[in-house]
GROMACS .gro file of C-alpha atoms in nm:
model
  148
    1MET     CA    1   3.809 -23.089  -3.988
    2SER     CA    2   3.447 -23.173  -3.916
    3VAL     CA    3   3.177 -22.921  -3.838
    4ASP     CA    4   2.955 -23.007  -3.545
    5ALA     CA    5   2.597 -22.906  -3.469
    6LEU     CA    6   2.700 -22.619  -3.242
    7GLU     CA    7   2.922 -22.463  -3.507
    8SER     CA    8   2.645 -22.510  -3.763
    9ALA     CA    9   2.393 -22.346  -3.530
   10SER     CA   10   2.625 -22.051  -3.479
   11VAL     CA   11   2.662 -21.995  -3.853
   12PHE     CA   12   2.292 -22.055  -3.914
   13PHE     CA   13   2.163 -21.809  -3.653
   14SER     CA   14   2.422 -21.542  -3.723
   15GLY     CA   15   2.331 -21.578  -4.091
   16LEU     CA   16   1.961 -21.535  -4.018
   17LEU     CA   17   2.033 -21.225  -3.808
   18ALA     CA   18   2.257 -21.080  -4.079
   19GLY     CA   19   1.996 -21.159  -4.345
   20GLU     CA   20   1.716 -20.996  -4.151
   21GLU     CA   21   1.928 -20.685  -4.095
   22PHE     CA   22   2.035 -20.679  -4.461
   23VAL     CA   23   1.675 -20.696  -4.583
   24ILE     CA   24   1.564 -20.413  -4.351
   25ARG     CA   25   1.860 -20.197  -4.454
   26PHE     CA   26   1.856 -20.257  -4.827
   27GLY     CA   27   1.505 -20.387  -4.900
   28VAL     CA   28   1.265 -20.207  -4.668
   29ARG     CA   29   1.408 -19.865  -4.593
   30GLY     CA   30   1.389 -19.734  -4.951
   31PRO     CA   31   1.022 -19.815  -5.014
   32LEU     CA   32   0.935 -19.700  -4.662
   33ALA     CA   33   1.090 -19.360  -4.728
   34GLY     CA   34   0.867 -19.318  -5.034
   35LEU     CA   35   0.545 -19.343  -4.834
   36ASP     CA   36   0.351 -19.039  -4.717
   37GLN     CA   37   0.392 -18.938  -4.353
   38GLN     CA   38   0.098 -19.131  -4.207
   39ALA     CA   39   0.163 -19.453  -4.400
   40HIS     CA   40   0.536 -19.429  -4.326
   41ILE     CA   41   0.484 -19.401  -3.952
   42GLU     CA   42   0.213 -19.668  -3.938
   43MET     CA   43   0.429 -19.911  -4.137
   44ARG     CA   44   0.734 -19.836  -3.922
   45GLN     CA   45   0.528 -19.895  -3.607
   46GLY     CA   46   0.408 -20.227  -3.748
   47LEU     CA   47   0.765 -20.333  -3.830
   48ILE     CA   48   0.876 -20.240  -3.478
   49ARG     CA   49   0.599 -20.451  -3.323
   50THR     CA   50   0.699 -20.753  -3.533
   51LEU     CA   51   1.075 -20.718  -3.522
   52ARG     CA   52   1.098 -20.650  -3.147
   53VAL     CA   53   1.005 -21.017  -3.106
   54LEU     CA   54   1.193 -21.170  -3.399
   55VAL     CA   55   1.528 -20.990  -3.371
   56PRO     CA   56   1.592 -21.070  -3.003
   57ILE     CA   57   1.524 -21.439  -3.070
   58LEU     CA   58   1.767 -21.448  -3.362
   59PHE     CA   59   2.023 -21.242  -3.173
   60ALA     CA   60   2.008 -21.460  -2.859
   61ALA     CA   61   2.039 -21.779  -3.062
   62ALA     CA   62   2.337 -21.637  -3.253
   63LEU     CA   63   2.508 -21.508  -2.938
   64PHE     CA   64   2.456 -21.822  -2.729
   65SER     CA   65   2.556 -22.066  -3.003
   66GLY     CA   66   2.850 -21.847  -3.105
   67THR     CA   67   2.973 -21.813  -2.749
   68ALA     CA   68   2.935 -22.184  -2.678
   69SER     CA   69   3.109 -22.274  -3.003
   70THR     CA   70   3.394 -22.037  -2.920
   71ILE     CA   71   3.440 -22.183  -2.574
   72LEU     CA   72   3.406 -22.548  -2.675
   73HIS     CA   73   3.635 -22.510  -2.976
   74TRP     CA   74   3.893 -22.287  -2.810
   75ASP     CA   75   4.178 -22.516  -2.909
   76THR     CA   76   4.104 -22.491  -3.282
   77ALA     CA   77   4.246 -22.256  -3.541
   78GLY     CA   78   3.920 -22.060  -3.581
   79ARG     CA   79   3.894 -21.949  -3.218
   80LEU     CA   80   4.002 -21.590  -3.278
   81LEU     CA   81   3.760 -21.553  -3.567
   82ARG     CA   82   3.477 -21.693  -3.355
   83LEU     CA   83   3.573 -21.466  -3.066
   84ALA     CA   84   3.577 -21.164  -3.298
   85GLY     CA   85   3.231 -21.263  -3.428
   86VAL     CA   86   3.091 -21.287  -3.076
   87THR     CA   87   3.247 -20.948  -3.001
   88LEU     CA   88   3.064 -20.800  -3.300
   89LEU     CA   89   2.739 -20.951  -3.173
   90LEU     CA   90   2.799 -20.790  -2.833
   91ALA     CA   91   2.860 -20.454  -3.003
   92PHE     CA   92   2.537 -20.513  -3.199
   93ILE     CA   93   2.333 -20.555  -2.880
   94VAL     CA   94   2.492 -20.257  -2.704
   95LEU     CA   95   2.416 -20.036  -3.004
   96THR     CA   96   2.064 -20.178  -3.020
   97LEU     CA   97   1.985 -20.129  -2.651
   98LEU     CA   98   2.140 -19.783  -2.623
   99GLY     CA   99   2.058 -19.654  -2.972
  100THR     CA  100   1.773 -19.801  -3.172
  101VAL     CA  101   1.552 -19.932  -2.890
  102PRO     CA  102   1.491 -19.588  -2.733
  103ILE     CA  103   1.408 -19.447  -3.076
  104ASN     CA  104   1.174 -19.740  -3.147
  105GLN     CA  105   0.999 -19.686  -2.814
  106ALA     CA  106   0.941 -19.321  -2.900
  107ILE     CA  107   0.818 -19.406  -3.251
  108GLY     CA  108   0.571 -19.654  -3.102
  109ARG     CA  109   0.403 -19.367  -2.917
  110TRP     CA  110   0.378 -19.133  -3.216
  111ASP     CA  111   0.043 -19.031  -3.358
  112ALA     CA  112   0.080 -19.109  -3.729
  113ASN     CA  113  -0.149 -18.818  -3.817
  114ASN     CA  114   0.039 -18.572  -3.595
  115PRO     CA  115   0.398 -18.687  -3.535
  116PRO     CA  116   0.630 -18.481  -3.316
  117GLN     CA  117   0.833 -18.202  -3.465
  118GLY     CA  118   1.167 -18.337  -3.587
  119TRP     CA  119   1.033 -18.689  -3.642
  120ARG     CA  120   1.234 -18.720  -3.964
  121ASP     CA  121   1.553 -18.642  -3.770
  122SER     CA  122   1.472 -18.932  -3.536
  123ILE     CA  123   1.426 -19.158  -3.838
  124ARG     CA  124   1.760 -19.045  -3.984
  125ARG     CA  125   1.936 -19.116  -3.653
  126TRP     CA  126   1.774 -19.461  -3.636
  127GLU     CA  127   1.880 -19.534  -3.994
  128ALA     CA  128   2.241 -19.433  -3.927
  129LEU     CA  129   2.251 -19.661  -3.622
  130ASP     CA  130   2.084 -19.938  -3.817
  131THR     CA  131   2.349 -19.919  -4.088
  132VAL     CA  132   2.614 -19.983  -3.823
  133ARG     CA  133   2.406 -20.267  -3.674
  134THR     CA  134   2.371 -20.425  -4.017
  135THR     CA  135   2.746 -20.406  -4.070
  136LEU     CA  136   2.809 -20.566  -3.730
  137ALA     CA  137   2.560 -20.848  -3.796
  138ILE     CA  138   2.704 -20.923  -4.140
  139GLY     CA  139   3.054 -20.913  -3.997
  140ALA     CA  140   2.960 -21.159  -3.721
  141PHE     CA  141   2.814 -21.395  -3.981
  142VAL     CA  142   3.121 -21.378  -4.202
  143LEU     CA  143   3.351 -21.442  -3.905
  144ALA     CA  144   3.140 -21.738  -3.788
  145LEU     CA  145   3.147 -21.881  -4.138
  146VAL     CA  146   3.520 -21.830  -4.193
  147GLY     CA  147   3.586 -21.954  -3.838
  148LEU     CA  148   3.472 -22.299  -3.943
   0.00000   0.00000   0.00000
């Protein structure tokens, strides 16, 4: 079985998305939590400004290439794995749009010197949602890879 450019793109972009999510979950969150309130909020706001551009690009590339690969290779043995991977990507975007994006929008408006009461609860909710998003992204990558 040969792997074509579309299948390669699907694995590549889903891998980048999973890697980005993995690094945020396991590489950034710990050190961020150790910062004082002002530095924590300012750093989080900076990450949001950067990642609200990067993540949608990676997500769209993974979703479009994964969907196209699934459709064009429907008659191959890996179709159900590819379809499951695309389904995980769709769950990822629903969770993002309904869960983390509203929290990110609120965080973007916070005054780092005087955050709203309960700001840590908002961070904990975001982190719980992000853990699920990370799992979905990694799962989509694994399915795209195994679907080859």
